[in-house]
GROMACS .gro file of C-alpha atoms in nm:
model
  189
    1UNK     CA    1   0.000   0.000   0.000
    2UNK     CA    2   0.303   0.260  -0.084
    3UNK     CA    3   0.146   0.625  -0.124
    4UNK     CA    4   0.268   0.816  -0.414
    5UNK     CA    5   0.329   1.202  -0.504
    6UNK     CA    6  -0.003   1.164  -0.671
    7UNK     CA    7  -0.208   1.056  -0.379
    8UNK     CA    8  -0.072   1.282  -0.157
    9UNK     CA    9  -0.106   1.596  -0.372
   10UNK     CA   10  -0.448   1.445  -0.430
   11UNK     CA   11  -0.541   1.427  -0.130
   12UNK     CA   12  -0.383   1.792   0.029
   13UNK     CA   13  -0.588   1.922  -0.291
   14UNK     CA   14  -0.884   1.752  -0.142
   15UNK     CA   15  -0.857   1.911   0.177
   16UNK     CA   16  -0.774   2.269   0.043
   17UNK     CA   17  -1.114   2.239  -0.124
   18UNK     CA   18  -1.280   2.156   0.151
   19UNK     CA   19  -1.115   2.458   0.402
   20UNK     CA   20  -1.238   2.657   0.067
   21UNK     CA   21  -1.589   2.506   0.220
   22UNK     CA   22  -1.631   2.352  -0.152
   23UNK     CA   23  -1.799   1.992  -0.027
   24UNK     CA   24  -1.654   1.860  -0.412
   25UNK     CA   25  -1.318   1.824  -0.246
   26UNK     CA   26  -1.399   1.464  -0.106
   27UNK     CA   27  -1.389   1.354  -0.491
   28UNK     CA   28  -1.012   1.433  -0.450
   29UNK     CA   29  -0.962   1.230  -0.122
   30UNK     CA   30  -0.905   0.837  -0.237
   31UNK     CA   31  -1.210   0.748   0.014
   32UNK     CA   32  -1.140   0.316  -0.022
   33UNK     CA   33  -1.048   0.144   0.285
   34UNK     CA   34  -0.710   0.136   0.170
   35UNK     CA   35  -0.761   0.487   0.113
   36UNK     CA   36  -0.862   0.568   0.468
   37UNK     CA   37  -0.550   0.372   0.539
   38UNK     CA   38  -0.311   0.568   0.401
   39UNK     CA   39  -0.423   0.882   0.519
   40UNK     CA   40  -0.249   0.850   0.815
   41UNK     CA   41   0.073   0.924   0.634
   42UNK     CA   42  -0.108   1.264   0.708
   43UNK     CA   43   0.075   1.239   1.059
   44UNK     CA   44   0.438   1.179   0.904
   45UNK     CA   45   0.403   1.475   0.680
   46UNK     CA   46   0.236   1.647   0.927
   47UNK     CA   47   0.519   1.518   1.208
   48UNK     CA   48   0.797   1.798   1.175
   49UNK     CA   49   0.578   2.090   1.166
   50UNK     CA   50   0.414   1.990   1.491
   51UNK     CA   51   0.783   1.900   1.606
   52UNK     CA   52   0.869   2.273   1.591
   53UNK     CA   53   0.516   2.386   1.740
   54UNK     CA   54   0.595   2.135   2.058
   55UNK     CA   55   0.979   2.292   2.057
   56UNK     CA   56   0.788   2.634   2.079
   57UNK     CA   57   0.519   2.554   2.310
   58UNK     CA   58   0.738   2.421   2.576
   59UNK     CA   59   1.064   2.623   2.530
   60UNK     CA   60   1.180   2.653   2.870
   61UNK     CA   61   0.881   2.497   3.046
   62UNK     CA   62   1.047   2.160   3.096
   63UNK     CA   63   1.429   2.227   3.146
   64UNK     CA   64   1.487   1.911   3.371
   65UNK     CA   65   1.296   1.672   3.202
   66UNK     CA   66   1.564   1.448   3.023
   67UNK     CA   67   1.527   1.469   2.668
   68UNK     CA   68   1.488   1.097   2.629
   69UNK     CA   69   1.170   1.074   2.857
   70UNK     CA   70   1.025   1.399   2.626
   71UNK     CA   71   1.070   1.246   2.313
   72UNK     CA   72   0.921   0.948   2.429
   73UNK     CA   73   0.663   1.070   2.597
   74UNK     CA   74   0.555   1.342   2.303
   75UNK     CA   75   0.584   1.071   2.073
   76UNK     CA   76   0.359   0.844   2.221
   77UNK     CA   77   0.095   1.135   2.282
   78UNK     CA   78   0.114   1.191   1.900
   79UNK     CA   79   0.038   0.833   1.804
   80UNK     CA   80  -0.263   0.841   2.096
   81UNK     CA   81  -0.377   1.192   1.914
   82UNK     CA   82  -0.349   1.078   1.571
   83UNK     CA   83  -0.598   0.780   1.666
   84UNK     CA   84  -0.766   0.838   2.007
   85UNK     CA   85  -1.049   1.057   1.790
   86UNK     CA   86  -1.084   0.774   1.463
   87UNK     CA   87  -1.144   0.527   1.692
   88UNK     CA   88  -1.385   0.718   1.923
   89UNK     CA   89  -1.567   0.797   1.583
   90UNK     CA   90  -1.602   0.465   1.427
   91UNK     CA   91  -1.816   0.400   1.709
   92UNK     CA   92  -2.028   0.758   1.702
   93UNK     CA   93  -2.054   0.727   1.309
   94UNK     CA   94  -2.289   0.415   1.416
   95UNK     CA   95  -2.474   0.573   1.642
   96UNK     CA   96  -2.535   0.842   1.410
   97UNK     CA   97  -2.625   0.590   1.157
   98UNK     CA   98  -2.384   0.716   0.950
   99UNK     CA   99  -2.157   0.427   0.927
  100UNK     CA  100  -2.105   0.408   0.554
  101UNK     CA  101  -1.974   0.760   0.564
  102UNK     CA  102  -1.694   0.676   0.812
  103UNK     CA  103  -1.412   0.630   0.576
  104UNK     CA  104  -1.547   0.974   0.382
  105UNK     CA  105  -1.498   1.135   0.729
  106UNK     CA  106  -1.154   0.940   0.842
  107UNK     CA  107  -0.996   1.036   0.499
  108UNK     CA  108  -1.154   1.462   0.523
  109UNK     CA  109  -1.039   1.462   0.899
  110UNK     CA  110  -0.648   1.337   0.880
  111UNK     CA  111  -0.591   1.508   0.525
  112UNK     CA  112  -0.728   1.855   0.678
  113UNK     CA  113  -0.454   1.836   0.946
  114UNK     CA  114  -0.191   1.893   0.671
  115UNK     CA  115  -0.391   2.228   0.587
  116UNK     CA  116  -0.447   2.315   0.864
  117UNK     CA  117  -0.034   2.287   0.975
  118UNK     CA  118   0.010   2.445   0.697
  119UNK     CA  119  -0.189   2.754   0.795
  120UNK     CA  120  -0.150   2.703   1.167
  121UNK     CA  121   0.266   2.696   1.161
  122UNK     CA  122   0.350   3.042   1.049
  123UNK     CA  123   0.132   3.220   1.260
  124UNK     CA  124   0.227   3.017   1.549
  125UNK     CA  125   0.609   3.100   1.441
  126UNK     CA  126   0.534   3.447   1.402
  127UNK     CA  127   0.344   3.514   1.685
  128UNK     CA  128   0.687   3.304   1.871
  129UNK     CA  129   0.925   3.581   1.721
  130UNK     CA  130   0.789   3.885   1.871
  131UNK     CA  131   0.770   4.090   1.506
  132UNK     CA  132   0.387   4.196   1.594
  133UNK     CA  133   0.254   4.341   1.941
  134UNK     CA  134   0.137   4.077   2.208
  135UNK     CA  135  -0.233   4.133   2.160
  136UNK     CA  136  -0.234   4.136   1.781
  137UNK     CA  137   0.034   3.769   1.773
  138UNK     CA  138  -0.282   3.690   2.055
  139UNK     CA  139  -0.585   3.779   1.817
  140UNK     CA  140  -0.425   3.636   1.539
  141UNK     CA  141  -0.350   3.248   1.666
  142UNK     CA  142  -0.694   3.316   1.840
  143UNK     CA  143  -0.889   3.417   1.494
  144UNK     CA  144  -0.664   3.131   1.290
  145UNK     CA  145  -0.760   2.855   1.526
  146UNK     CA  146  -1.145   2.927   1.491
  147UNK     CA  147  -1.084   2.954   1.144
  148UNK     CA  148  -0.924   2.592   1.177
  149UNK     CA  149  -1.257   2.498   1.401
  150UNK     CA  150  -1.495   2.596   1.157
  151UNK     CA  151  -1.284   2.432   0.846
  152UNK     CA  152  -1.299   2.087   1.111
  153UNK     CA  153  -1.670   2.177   1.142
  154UNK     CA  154  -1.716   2.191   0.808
  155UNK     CA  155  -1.492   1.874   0.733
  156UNK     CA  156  -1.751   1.660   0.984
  157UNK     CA  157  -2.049   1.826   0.869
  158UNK     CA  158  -2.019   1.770   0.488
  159UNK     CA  159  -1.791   1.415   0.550
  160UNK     CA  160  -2.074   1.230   0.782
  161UNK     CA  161  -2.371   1.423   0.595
  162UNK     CA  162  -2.472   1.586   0.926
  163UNK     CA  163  -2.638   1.881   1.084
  164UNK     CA  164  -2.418   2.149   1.197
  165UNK     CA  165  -2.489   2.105   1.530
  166UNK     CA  166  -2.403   1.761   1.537
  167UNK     CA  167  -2.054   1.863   1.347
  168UNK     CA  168  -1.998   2.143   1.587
  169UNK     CA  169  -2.092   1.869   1.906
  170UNK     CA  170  -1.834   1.636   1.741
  171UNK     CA  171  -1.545   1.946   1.695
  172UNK     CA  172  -1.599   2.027   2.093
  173UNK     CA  173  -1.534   1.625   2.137
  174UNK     CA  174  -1.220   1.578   1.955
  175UNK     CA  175  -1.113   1.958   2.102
  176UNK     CA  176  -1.175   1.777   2.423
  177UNK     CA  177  -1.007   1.445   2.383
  178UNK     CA  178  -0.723   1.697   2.254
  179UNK     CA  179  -0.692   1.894   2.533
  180UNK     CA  180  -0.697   1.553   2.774
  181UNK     CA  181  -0.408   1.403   2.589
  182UNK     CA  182  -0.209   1.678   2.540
  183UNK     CA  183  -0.266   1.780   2.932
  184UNK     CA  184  -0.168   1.433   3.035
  185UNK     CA  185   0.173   1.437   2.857
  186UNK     CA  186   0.254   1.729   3.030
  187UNK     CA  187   0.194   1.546   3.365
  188UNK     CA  188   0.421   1.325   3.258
  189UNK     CA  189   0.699   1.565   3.202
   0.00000   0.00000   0.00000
């Protein structure tokens, strides 16, 4: 199951379509179950820019933890993050009857992450370098991660064939199970 240039510029095409709320962009995404597989090579493209965005984020928060128990321990949180929410969905998609969408929505939801790194990253970066005032670096991560909530709402909404609100309950659960893995790495550090 080797993923080419093709599929993957395919697939980030897909995804771009989609954060340009144009629902077509799922005929991009290769939406088989080998398909659905393969997106997760979303998480190794994906892997060095949220390297950089963990470097910032704890820059001098964790100077005694031994590198060796961070690396593991960020690492493993990744892996739990990349699949924690798939699985927990594979198990709402039934209950929302909306089973035969799930590889639709596993395929939108890891592809998006690579546009949404790609957006996310460089404000994050230069917010980190101090070139704009505190409260404009703040607005600006604040306005480009509900931008990123509203492309994920949109992403669930048009991949499962759902209300909104049902989208936008689904976004607040995988912001949650977010939130609890990323807080429990910490504790480990």
């Amino acid at each position: 199951m080797p993923l080419t240039a093709r599929d993957v510029a395919s697939s980030v095409f897909g995804a771009y379509r989609l954060a340009r709320f144009d629902p077509t962009g799922l005929q991009h995404l290769d939406r088989s179950p080998e398909g659905a597989w393969k997106s997760f090579y979303a998480a190794v493209i994906v892997a060095p820019a949220w390297t950089l965005l963990l470097a910032i984020r704890l820059w001098g928060q964790v100077p005694d933890t031994p590198l060796f128990q961070l690396v593991v321990v960020e690492a493993i949180a990744y892996v739990i993050s990349w699949t924690a929410f798939p699985v927990v969905m594979h198990g709402v998609s039934g209950l929302l009857d909306r089973q035969n969408r799930y590889i639709d929505f596993l395929c939108a939801y890891n592809w998006s992450s690579v546009v949404q790194m790609g957006i996310y990253l460089p404000v994050v970066i230069l917010a980190a370098t101090g070139i704009l005032p505190g409260p404009i670096s703040e607005g600006l991560v604040f306005g480009i991660m509900l931008a990123m909530l509203t492309y994920q709402w949109f992403v669930m909404r048009t991949a499962l064939d759902i209300s909104g609100v049902a989208a936008a309950v689904l976004v607040l659960l995988d912001l949650f199970l977010s939130a609890l893995i990323t807080d429990f790495a910490d504790g480990l550090l």
